[in-house]
Amino acid sequence: MACNENVVKNIANEVARECQSQNVAVDPDFVIYLIDLLLLNPKYGKLFTKTINRNNLQFFVGDCVDLLIRDSTSIKTLKMQFTIQTNYDKLQNLIDKHLDSIDNCLRPLVNEILDEEPNPDDEAQTKKLFRKISIFIILASGLGNPGVIITLKEGMAALESVFSWNDLKMFIALPRNEKLTQLNELMEIVSGVRIFNRDCKKGGEGIPDLPFDLVDAGKACLTALSNSLITVMQRVNTLTTAIEDTVVIQDETGNVLIDVRRNSGLTNDDYNEIFQLLAFNRQYEVFTRKLLCDVETMLQRGAHYVDRVKKVLEELHDTVKYKTAVPTVTVYPLFAKLWQTWRAMQNTMYLVSTANRLMSVLTSIQEQTKIPYNVLDIMLSGKEILSDQERMCGRISMEDRLSLGALKNYVAYDSFSTPNDRYVQFLGFCAVCLGVGALIPSNMKIGLIKCQGRRYGFCSVKMAAKFSKDPQRYVNEVLEYARNNPHVINLLNIVEDAFSVKDIDNLITKHEPKTKVSDKDIQTETHPIEEHIERNYSWDLWEWKRRACKWATIVNSRTHSTQTDYSHLRSEIHCQTFENRDKSLQTMKSAGINTIPNKVFVWGLRGRIGDGQHAMNLGVEHNVEKKKEQTVSVCTWPCAGYNRDESTSTGSLSDEYVQFYKPDLVE
């Protein structure tokens, strides 16, 4: 692989520089931790399999910078994991590292003591070496500060009581290895003497009351962790209740989906945000429980060491009581034993302080997370918040028990005798729901499904039935989600599993539901809409215009027309008609439609001089009954040149015809 450790460090430095340019400070070591997890995804891992391309490198660095700048809940989860991974380990490993760090700090001083060979007759050089040995013993034992004169004098007096000038001259002549051995023995004996003097109220300047401090600090740390665990479990129970019924599995395809409620205003992004927030609090819970368990162990050890110190001190008091001189063979082992017990208390105190410091760091990270209460309230509407214990011990009906017994590789949870057999993969979360990132606890009464030597739990009988049919498919879905969301890799303890599939592009195959096709005759409804006849309906546009004019009272206004020179150029108006159809329509009545043309004749336009021209409407109005033929007896238009008086003088008009006045033509 081209992306080795040095390349990862260079990429991390470049990512840190890019973040710093955008005013975001990141720890390069944390960036390395993030890069190692991202490279488990083939999307990024295959960019550096052979050679390192600059374009691929810029693409990868850009994605890392985007993740760090957004500082989402998943990044906070990774920061919490990184903090614990780099600052916490098994208790004995922490003690060994602490002692090694003390030795590394004191190594220059030890080398000076071992390499210095003053002349035994030179009193100044000998006192200087004696002073260095005293300083080393005070620093190595942690019993005060040698910079304080009283503490230094007390340390030198204790050393002089067990290490005379003749012994110092013999020490100078010893080989280097024997010098180092004797130096460590002196440190144990002198430290025991100082602790004994403190108990006798004859010294002990700078030595803390470690037995009292250890018990007090342990109880305070235990109380703080317990309160923190109660708080985080309240958040966990609330978030789990909000999403426990949002994960569904399709009956046909077996796909695991997020069931977004309709008309709730929520989206898949809202659910994914809650999933990440739940993962953060679950990780916080895991670390808090781990620290709480270790602090309880520390308190037990501390109480045991306090009792041992009391017993050793009592034994020392009984040995030296009422005696002016005590053999060194008898008392030196007791001083060394006292110091070793005191050192164990110091180590336990260091563990308690480490746990307390880490708890403060985790609390500061937790306070930076924001809970979307508006989304959470919608998800929790109508639900009762349940604890993990209540959820994991739900009742199973007899019908479900019988169906579970028929599943392949099914194992009842109560059938395991040892705790190791009861270990469930993915921290006991439902193996099917994890495919979409939902951390829902398994119901232990349902039982487990065994696959390739591992046991998986489920939150419902339906999930267990689907998993038993194709276990590897759902395990691959969890791995696919984990490598796309690296914050759950260490949470679920699947680093090795994710590493084993880092070269596989597609772990899962998306199952699509089958399209059902069938040939059927379908009779449509004759009248899907209830019939309605509009009595005032008209298809004629001009009729609507006529009505509009009537409604606007324009018909009562005076109008006039104007004759132009181009009036004789008028042409006939053509109307678009709708011919009768041969095909029948599904309507109330089958009939053809013809429009009525609008015919207008201007009477007296040609060859007529005078003001008798007028327009005659030759069309027939629709929706009007046709009138019968009538004989006109009276002229309805004032004829030009007609004299009513003359007509009456010569004679009356006949009832059968109308007489018109015909004026002579003007030459």
XYZ file of C-alpha atoms in Angstrom:
667
model
C 0.000 0.000 0.000
C 1.430 3.378 -1.033
C -0.250 5.169 1.876
C 2.092 4.135 4.690
C 2.597 5.706 8.093
C 4.792 8.556 6.848
C 2.369 9.408 4.062
C -0.510 9.474 6.538
C 1.424 11.898 8.733
C 2.097 14.181 5.763
C -1.576 14.103 4.776
C -2.547 14.895 8.361
C -0.200 17.880 8.430
C -1.672 19.179 5.180
C -5.202 18.772 6.518
C -4.201 20.608 9.699
C -2.766 23.477 7.647
C -5.925 23.732 5.545
C -8.056 23.834 8.690
C -5.800 26.421 10.278
C -6.157 28.635 7.192
C -9.904 28.628 7.888
C -9.425 29.461 11.584
C -10.140 25.915 12.788
C -7.546 24.411 15.134
C -7.190 20.623 15.022
C -4.807 18.151 16.609
C -2.600 16.424 13.973
C -2.753 13.206 15.982
C -6.552 13.302 15.859
C -6.390 13.886 12.105
C -4.238 10.753 11.788
C -6.847 8.824 13.778
C -9.589 10.118 11.449
C -7.584 9.308 8.295
C -6.943 5.735 9.429
C -10.675 5.188 9.797
C -11.550 6.867 6.494
C -9.061 4.696 4.621
C -11.122 1.654 5.601
C -13.656 2.908 3.061
C -12.716 1.818 -0.499
C -13.926 5.216 -1.712
C -10.780 6.671 -0.140
C -8.619 3.615 0.393
C -8.271 2.824 -3.309
C -7.048 6.351 -4.054
C -3.619 5.442 -2.657
C -3.311 1.724 -3.417
C -0.530 2.060 -5.988
C 0.682 5.614 -6.414
C -0.306 8.907 -4.880
C -1.978 11.155 -7.433
C -2.102 14.848 -6.645
C -5.741 15.129 -7.723
C -6.725 12.193 -5.532
C -4.786 13.688 -2.656
C -6.563 17.040 -3.009
C -9.928 15.291 -3.155
C -9.193 13.331 0.029
C -7.792 16.351 1.870
C -10.839 18.404 0.858
C -13.240 15.823 2.278
C -11.280 15.621 5.535
C -11.268 19.401 5.889
C -15.030 19.564 5.250
C -15.655 16.975 7.973
C -13.502 18.822 10.495
C -14.902 22.252 9.712
C -18.534 21.129 10.020
C -17.714 19.633 13.436
C -20.826 17.485 13.372
C -21.947 15.126 16.111
C -20.061 12.245 14.472
C -16.794 14.232 14.661
C -17.407 14.880 18.365
C -17.877 11.131 18.830
C -14.536 10.515 17.103
C -12.861 13.130 19.324
C -14.197 11.388 22.405
C -12.919 8.029 21.149
C -9.513 9.524 20.360
C -9.261 11.086 23.828
C -9.922 7.785 25.579
C -7.724 5.799 23.213
C -4.689 8.044 23.711
C -5.088 8.769 27.424
C -6.593 5.626 28.889
C -5.705 1.953 28.918
C -5.714 -0.987 31.282
C -4.961 0.112 34.819
C -1.652 -1.709 35.072
C -0.546 -0.308 31.720
C -1.350 3.190 32.913
C 0.731 2.629 36.050
C 3.656 1.278 34.030
C 3.560 4.251 31.683
C 3.433 6.628 34.638
C 6.447 5.019 36.302
C 8.340 4.997 33.010
C 7.688 8.698 32.569
C 9.114 9.342 36.068
C 12.193 7.294 35.252
C 12.686 9.165 31.976
C 12.507 12.510 33.759
C 15.036 11.436 36.408
C 17.408 9.619 34.037
C 19.798 12.602 33.587
C 20.132 12.956 37.365
C 20.641 9.204 37.786
C 23.357 9.208 35.119
C 25.162 12.006 36.931
C 25.078 10.042 40.189
C 26.257 6.817 38.553
C 28.987 8.458 36.457
C 30.368 10.702 39.186
C 33.432 9.280 40.949
C 34.740 11.924 43.357
C 37.859 11.526 45.394
C 36.905 10.030 48.797
C 39.246 12.497 50.464
C 37.541 15.449 48.775
C 34.837 16.318 51.269
C 33.139 18.933 49.056
C 32.689 16.550 46.125
C 31.482 13.821 48.460
C 28.861 16.116 50.036
C 27.752 17.193 46.575
C 27.181 13.556 45.550
C 25.360 12.913 48.830
C 23.130 15.919 48.145
C 22.327 14.636 44.620
C 21.350 11.244 46.014
C 19.011 12.925 48.493
C 17.404 15.012 45.730
C 16.934 11.905 43.601
C 15.256 10.018 46.470
C 12.847 12.900 47.171
C 11.920 13.291 43.493
C 11.625 9.576 42.787
C 9.476 8.960 45.851
C 7.205 11.940 45.277
C 7.425 12.849 48.951
C 7.753 16.589 48.720
C 9.713 19.168 46.745
C 13.496 19.198 47.124
C 13.442 22.902 46.281
C 12.071 23.512 49.765
C 14.982 23.674 52.233
C 13.115 21.941 55.055
C 12.158 19.035 52.819
C 15.705 18.729 51.495
C 17.225 18.780 54.975
C 14.766 16.182 56.172
C 15.565 13.961 53.206
C 19.301 14.283 53.779
C 18.861 13.473 57.471
C 16.840 10.363 56.662
C 19.458 9.267 54.123
C 22.268 9.867 56.586
C 20.483 7.684 59.157
C 20.709 4.644 56.892
C 23.659 5.562 54.663
C 26.860 6.637 56.405
C 29.928 8.325 54.891
C 31.751 5.006 54.798
C 28.841 3.505 52.883
C 29.074 6.405 50.444
C 32.755 5.725 49.835
C 31.944 2.083 49.185
C 29.123 3.165 46.869
C 31.553 5.200 44.768
C 33.752 2.147 44.238
C 30.902 -0.104 43.059
C 30.252 -0.914 39.389
C 27.542 1.000 37.576
C 24.901 -1.759 37.696
C 25.387 -2.347 41.407
C 25.218 1.402 41.982
C 21.808 1.558 40.320
C 20.533 -1.394 42.372
C 21.751 0.092 45.639
C 20.322 3.489 44.668
C 16.856 1.993 44.243
C 17.177 0.141 47.554
C 18.176 3.364 49.280
C 15.181 5.133 47.764
C 12.797 2.533 49.226
C 14.379 2.499 52.698
C 14.773 6.279 53.010
C 11.219 6.897 51.783
C 9.952 4.379 54.356
C 11.888 6.158 57.072
C 10.377 9.535 56.112
C 6.853 8.088 56.104
C 7.468 6.503 59.511
C 8.794 9.802 60.872
C 5.688 11.561 59.594
C 3.512 9.035 61.428
C 5.572 9.648 64.557
C 5.032 13.442 64.225
C 8.780 13.932 63.887
C 8.918 15.216 60.330
C 7.137 14.516 57.102
C 7.399 18.013 55.627
C 5.811 18.044 52.165
C 4.330 14.545 52.482
C 0.533 14.588 51.851
C -1.981 12.615 53.862
C -2.324 10.083 51.068
C -4.642 7.553 52.796
C -7.244 10.220 53.496
C -6.825 11.943 50.106
C -7.139 8.649 48.235
C -10.403 7.657 49.875
C -11.852 11.157 49.609
C -10.863 11.637 45.943
C -12.124 8.178 45.044
C -15.551 8.825 46.553
C -15.833 12.234 44.875
C -14.888 10.799 41.487
C -17.300 7.903 41.944
C -20.145 10.296 42.791
C -19.435 12.515 39.796
C -19.325 9.549 37.433
C -22.562 8.153 38.844
C -24.363 11.466 38.345
C -22.969 11.748 34.828
C -24.159 8.231 34.023
C -27.665 9.009 35.269
C -27.813 12.105 33.062
C -26.559 10.367 29.939
C -28.940 7.432 30.441
C -31.885 9.837 30.537
C -30.793 11.222 27.165
C -30.206 7.713 25.792
C -33.663 6.505 26.857
C -35.305 9.569 25.314
C -33.470 9.262 21.989
C -34.003 5.493 21.796
C -37.736 5.864 22.415
C -37.902 8.468 19.649
C -36.465 6.121 16.984
C -37.387 2.628 18.137
C -40.406 2.383 15.800
C -38.916 4.272 12.858
C -37.028 1.305 11.383
C -39.073 -1.083 9.255
C -38.187 -4.060 7.081
C -39.939 -4.830 3.823
C -41.648 -8.205 3.620
C -40.911 -8.745 -0.063
C -37.300 -7.557 -0.422
C -36.070 -7.569 3.184
C -34.698 -4.025 2.790
C -34.258 -2.045 6.002
C -35.780 1.432 5.681
C -36.488 4.498 7.796
C -40.223 4.998 8.138
C -40.702 8.763 7.925
C -44.147 9.656 9.201
C -46.333 11.572 6.789
C -47.435 15.112 7.584
C -44.839 15.277 10.367
C -42.533 17.718 8.599
C -39.524 15.450 9.200
C -36.989 14.177 6.668
C -34.379 11.439 6.526
C -31.735 14.004 7.506
C -33.598 14.695 10.751
C -33.630 10.984 11.584
C -29.934 10.610 10.698
C -29.150 13.530 13.001
C -30.926 11.768 15.865
C -29.086 8.526 14.988
C -25.713 10.317 15.260
C -26.729 11.994 18.503
C -27.752 8.629 19.955
C -24.416 7.104 18.871
C -22.578 9.944 20.644
C -24.485 9.407 23.882
C -24.062 5.634 23.639
C -20.315 6.109 23.301
C -20.377 8.498 26.233
C -22.287 5.885 28.221
C -19.744 3.157 27.365
C -16.808 5.288 28.494
C -18.590 6.476 31.640
C -19.416 2.910 32.638
C -15.823 1.869 31.995
C -14.445 4.698 34.142
C -17.034 4.008 36.827
C -16.102 0.339 36.986
C -12.389 1.145 37.154
C -12.884 3.765 39.872
C -14.796 1.234 41.966
C -11.852 -1.138 41.562
C -9.489 1.671 42.538
C -11.495 2.390 45.676
C -11.341 -1.248 46.685
C -7.604 -1.329 46.106
C -7.155 1.987 47.894
C -9.018 0.759 50.959
C -6.870 -2.379 50.916
C -3.646 -0.350 50.676
C -4.729 1.965 53.487
C -5.253 -1.039 55.744
C -1.852 -2.454 54.760
C -0.120 0.850 55.538
C -1.733 0.909 58.968
C -0.633 -2.651 59.658
C 2.964 -2.025 58.525
C 3.155 1.125 60.652
C 1.850 -0.774 63.654
C 4.433 -3.479 63.040
C 7.191 -0.859 62.812
C 6.068 0.806 66.013
C 6.066 -2.536 67.788
C 9.558 -3.290 66.467
C 11.241 -0.040 67.522
C 9.202 0.598 70.659
C 11.281 0.874 73.850
C 14.442 -0.014 71.921
C 17.493 2.140 71.528
C 18.926 0.075 68.665
C 17.269 -2.216 66.147
C 19.073 -4.555 63.746
C 18.962 -3.319 60.177
C 18.090 -6.798 58.993
C 14.839 -6.529 60.932
C 13.809 -2.922 60.346
C 14.993 -2.229 56.777
C 12.570 -4.722 55.177
C 9.740 -3.111 57.122
C 10.706 0.358 55.810
C 10.866 -1.034 52.258
C 7.487 -2.750 52.689
C 5.990 0.490 53.982
C 7.312 2.376 50.975
C 6.051 -0.238 48.483
C 2.554 -0.012 49.964
C 2.760 3.776 49.856
C 3.872 3.626 46.218
C 0.832 1.432 45.427
C -1.377 4.093 47.005
C 0.357 6.739 44.910
C -0.300 4.750 41.755
C -3.955 4.332 42.702
C -4.201 8.053 43.365
C -2.742 8.692 39.906
C -5.401 6.434 38.363
C -8.185 8.268 40.203
C -6.870 11.644 39.057
C -6.596 10.327 35.473
C -10.205 9.121 35.540
C -11.356 12.430 36.978
C -9.453 14.372 34.310
C -10.862 12.259 31.486
C -14.359 12.663 32.867
C -13.922 16.441 32.704
C -12.736 16.229 29.092
C -15.682 14.039 28.077
C -18.093 16.380 29.828
C -16.689 19.367 27.940
C -17.167 17.531 24.620
C -20.687 16.504 25.606
C -21.633 20.093 26.450
C -20.787 21.128 22.881
C -23.457 18.878 21.369
C -26.817 20.415 20.544
C -30.060 18.464 20.810
C -32.770 19.389 18.234
C -35.667 19.502 20.678
C -38.168 20.567 17.993
C -37.480 17.377 16.015
C -37.347 15.265 19.160
C -40.723 16.508 20.397
C -42.377 15.501 17.119
C -40.839 12.007 17.299
C -41.854 11.566 20.948
C -45.458 12.647 20.516
C -47.738 10.033 22.055
C -44.886 7.782 23.253
C -43.861 6.650 26.712
C -40.144 6.790 27.459
C -38.784 3.354 28.348
C -35.459 2.367 29.842
C -33.104 -0.192 28.328
C -34.030 -2.698 31.002
C -37.733 -2.386 30.216
C -37.105 -2.542 26.491
C -34.786 -5.551 26.662
C -37.178 -7.575 28.788
C -40.360 -7.167 26.793
C -42.808 -10.051 26.787
C -42.955 -12.477 23.887
C -46.227 -14.130 22.910
C -46.517 -17.891 22.673
C -47.067 -17.689 18.916
C -43.810 -15.761 18.494
C -41.967 -18.268 20.673
C -43.123 -21.104 18.462
C -42.092 -19.239 15.312
C -38.668 -18.478 16.791
C -38.035 -22.141 17.500
C -38.333 -22.901 13.780
C -35.629 -20.377 12.790
C -32.301 -21.563 11.495
C -29.378 -21.402 13.982
C -31.665 -20.038 16.685
C -30.312 -20.169 20.242
C -32.259 -19.206 23.355
C -30.452 -16.677 25.511
C -31.079 -18.621 28.733
C -29.332 -21.692 27.356
C -25.851 -20.213 27.827
C -24.101 -21.051 31.056
C -20.963 -18.866 30.987
C -20.769 -15.076 30.495
C -18.511 -15.520 27.471
C -21.212 -17.517 25.707
C -23.682 -14.704 26.318
C -21.553 -12.116 24.514
C -23.597 -10.531 21.712
C -22.074 -8.837 18.673
C -22.452 -5.090 18.126
C -22.680 -4.430 21.890
C -26.073 -6.140 21.995
C -27.786 -3.761 19.554
C -30.215 -5.066 16.939
C -28.160 -6.369 14.013
C -30.858 -5.440 11.486
C -31.550 -1.889 12.673
C -27.833 -1.105 12.592
C -28.024 -1.316 8.800
C -29.445 2.240 8.820
C -27.530 3.393 11.927
C -30.271 2.973 14.549
C -28.791 1.822 17.882
C -31.816 -0.020 19.254
C -31.100 -2.543 22.057
C -31.938 -6.183 21.477
C -34.627 -7.963 23.441
C -32.845 -10.830 25.159
C -36.070 -12.775 25.579
C -36.300 -13.125 21.814
C -33.050 -15.035 21.747
C -30.008 -14.971 19.477
C -29.126 -16.094 15.962
C -25.769 -17.811 15.627
C -23.730 -17.182 12.465
C -20.066 -18.129 11.891
C -19.448 -18.564 15.598
C -20.940 -15.198 16.533
C -24.265 -14.376 18.147
C -26.556 -11.537 17.129
C -29.532 -10.045 18.961
C -32.716 -8.417 17.660
C -35.374 -6.006 18.830
C -38.353 -7.863 17.339
C -39.330 -11.314 16.157
C -39.758 -10.078 12.579
C -36.183 -8.783 12.502
C -34.876 -12.113 13.790
C -36.854 -14.053 11.159
C -35.512 -11.939 8.307
C -31.940 -12.136 9.619
C -32.007 -15.921 9.900
C -32.806 -16.263 6.187
C -29.692 -14.346 5.032
C -27.417 -13.427 7.975
C -24.387 -12.371 5.950
C -26.426 -9.829 4.004
C -27.418 -7.896 7.121
C -23.926 -8.156 8.621
C -22.560 -6.655 5.401
C -25.114 -3.862 5.617
C -23.805 -2.986 9.084
C -20.216 -2.985 7.794
C -21.235 -0.839 4.819
C -22.858 1.710 7.101
C -19.900 1.633 9.489
C -17.240 2.375 6.903
C -19.338 5.275 5.565
C -19.853 6.515 9.145
C -16.511 5.849 10.888
C -17.715 7.028 14.304
C -19.501 3.679 14.866
C -16.513 1.460 14.002
C -14.867 1.682 17.411
C -18.212 2.011 19.156
C -19.314 -1.425 17.882
C -15.795 -2.945 18.145
C -15.699 -3.931 14.464
C -12.312 -2.503 13.453
C -11.009 -5.885 12.347
C -14.190 -6.681 10.413
C -14.091 -3.328 8.617
C -10.403 -3.810 7.818
C -11.065 -7.246 6.304
C -13.518 -5.813 3.733
C -11.729 -2.530 2.965
C -10.863 -3.703 -0.575
C -14.433 -4.726 -1.502
C -16.312 -1.973 -3.325
C -19.863 -3.276 -3.031
C -20.699 -5.222 0.088
C -24.446 -5.242 -0.439
C -26.784 -5.599 -3.378
C -29.851 -3.408 -3.386
C -33.003 -5.481 -3.704
C -35.757 -3.867 -5.735
C -39.387 -4.948 -5.362
C -40.779 -6.859 -8.325
C -43.168 -5.067 -10.649
C -46.487 -6.892 -10.782
C -48.109 -7.066 -14.252
C -51.572 -8.465 -15.025
C -53.966 -8.317 -17.995
C -57.407 -7.185 -16.918
C -60.436 -5.595 -18.575
C -61.407 -2.352 -16.937
C -64.787 -0.686 -17.461
C -64.695 2.980 -16.845
C -67.621 4.712 -15.237
C -70.105 6.181 -17.672
C -70.453 9.508 -15.958
C -67.785 9.902 -13.241
C -68.968 13.460 -12.625
C -72.574 14.169 -11.715
C -74.474 15.741 -14.589
C -75.349 19.413 -14.537
C -77.121 21.444 -17.188
C -76.352 25.134 -17.323
C -79.485 26.862 -18.592
C -77.764 30.080 -19.496
C -74.873 28.420 -21.319
C -74.030 29.702 -24.777
C -71.379 28.552 -27.156
C -71.528 31.765 -29.201
C -68.847 34.318 -28.372
C -70.894 37.117 -29.837
C -73.801 36.177 -27.684
C -71.594 36.638 -24.615
C -70.486 39.996 -25.998
C -74.114 40.986 -26.535
C -74.907 39.987 -22.977
C -71.918 41.918 -21.721
C -73.093 45.025 -23.509
C -76.555 44.539 -22.093
C -75.256 44.052 -18.570
C -73.056 47.142 -18.998
C -76.149 49.217 -20.075
C -74.300 50.272 -23.219
C -77.365 49.514 -25.288
C -79.027 52.591 -23.816
C -76.308 54.890 -25.130
C -76.513 56.855 -28.376
C -74.284 55.570 -31.201
C -73.619 56.575 -34.793
C -71.900 55.049 -37.772
C -69.565 56.583 -40.338
C -69.440 55.809 -44.041
C -65.941 55.611 -45.501
C -64.585 55.559 -49.031
C -63.520 51.938 -48.659
C -66.763 50.527 -47.400
C -67.340 48.782 -50.746
C -64.211 46.686 -50.108
C -65.910 44.722 -47.357
C -65.799 40.983 -47.789
C -67.958 38.205 -46.515
C -67.201 36.863 -43.068
C -66.439 33.154 -42.899
C -67.311 31.243 -39.767
C -65.745 27.956 -38.689
C -68.434 25.362 -38.318
C -68.384 21.934 -36.760
C -69.663 19.274 -39.131
C -71.699 16.317 -38.002
C -69.619 13.452 -36.755
C -69.956 9.919 -37.941
C -68.823 8.557 -34.583
C -71.023 8.596 -31.554
C -69.929 10.262 -28.332
C -70.657 9.268 -24.775
C -72.790 12.302 -23.990
C -76.303 13.009 -22.878
C -77.537 13.299 -26.475
C -75.945 12.347 -29.769
C -76.403 15.185 -32.267
C -74.492 17.396 -34.681
C -73.838 21.073 -34.182
C -73.869 23.834 -36.784
C -73.203 27.444 -36.002
C -75.531 30.124 -37.295
C -73.660 32.707 -39.433
C -74.199 36.301 -38.573
C -75.778 37.884 -41.698
C -76.221 41.660 -41.867
C -77.640 43.572 -44.907
C -77.269 47.311 -45.256
C -80.418 48.566 -46.971
C -80.090 51.462 -49.433
C -76.257 51.419 -49.565
C -75.989 51.353 -53.370
C -77.965 53.504 -55.781
C -79.836 55.263 -53.022
C -79.327 58.871 -52.094
C -80.583 60.062 -48.804
C -80.525 59.173 -45.168
C -82.630 56.093 -45.364
C -79.792 53.584 -45.210
C -80.046 51.190 -42.316
C -78.732 47.756 -41.282
C -80.995 44.751 -41.390
C -80.183 41.658 -39.332
C -80.898 38.632 -41.461
C -79.791 36.072 -38.878
C -82.047 34.150 -36.591
C -81.389 34.460 -32.889
C -80.801 31.149 -31.159
C -82.972 29.975 -28.391
C -85.807 31.983 -29.926
C -88.819 30.372 -31.495
C -89.240 31.018 -35.181
C -92.024 33.497 -35.836
C -94.680 32.886 -38.435
C -95.011 35.015 -41.582
C -96.951 38.279 -41.080
C -98.229 40.918 -43.456
C -96.684 44.331 -42.880
C -99.277 47.044 -42.976
C -97.299 49.914 -41.496
C -93.764 50.971 -42.397
C -91.577 50.780 -39.365
C -88.897 53.027 -40.735
C -89.366 56.746 -41.588
C -89.184 56.579 -45.364
C -87.312 59.383 -47.088
C -89.567 62.076 -48.606
C -92.784 60.521 -47.346
C -95.482 63.046 -46.523
C -98.113 61.752 -44.147
C -100.477 64.647 -44.938
C -100.457 63.991 -48.667
C -101.203 60.380 -48.166
C -104.120 61.145 -46.046
C -105.459 63.695 -48.555
C -105.352 61.511 -51.569
C -106.497 58.468 -49.799
C -105.743 55.986 -47.035
C -103.199 53.255 -47.309
C -104.424 49.868 -48.265
C -104.281 47.040 -45.732
C -102.794 44.735 -48.290
C -99.799 46.773 -49.370
C -97.615 49.715 -48.401
C -97.149 52.729 -50.671
C -93.690 54.296 -50.657
C -92.739 57.735 -51.836
C -90.534 57.667 -54.911
C -88.748 60.994 -55.441
C -87.476 61.934 -58.881
C -83.872 61.400 -59.722
C -81.728 64.484 -59.711
C -80.003 65.063 -62.974
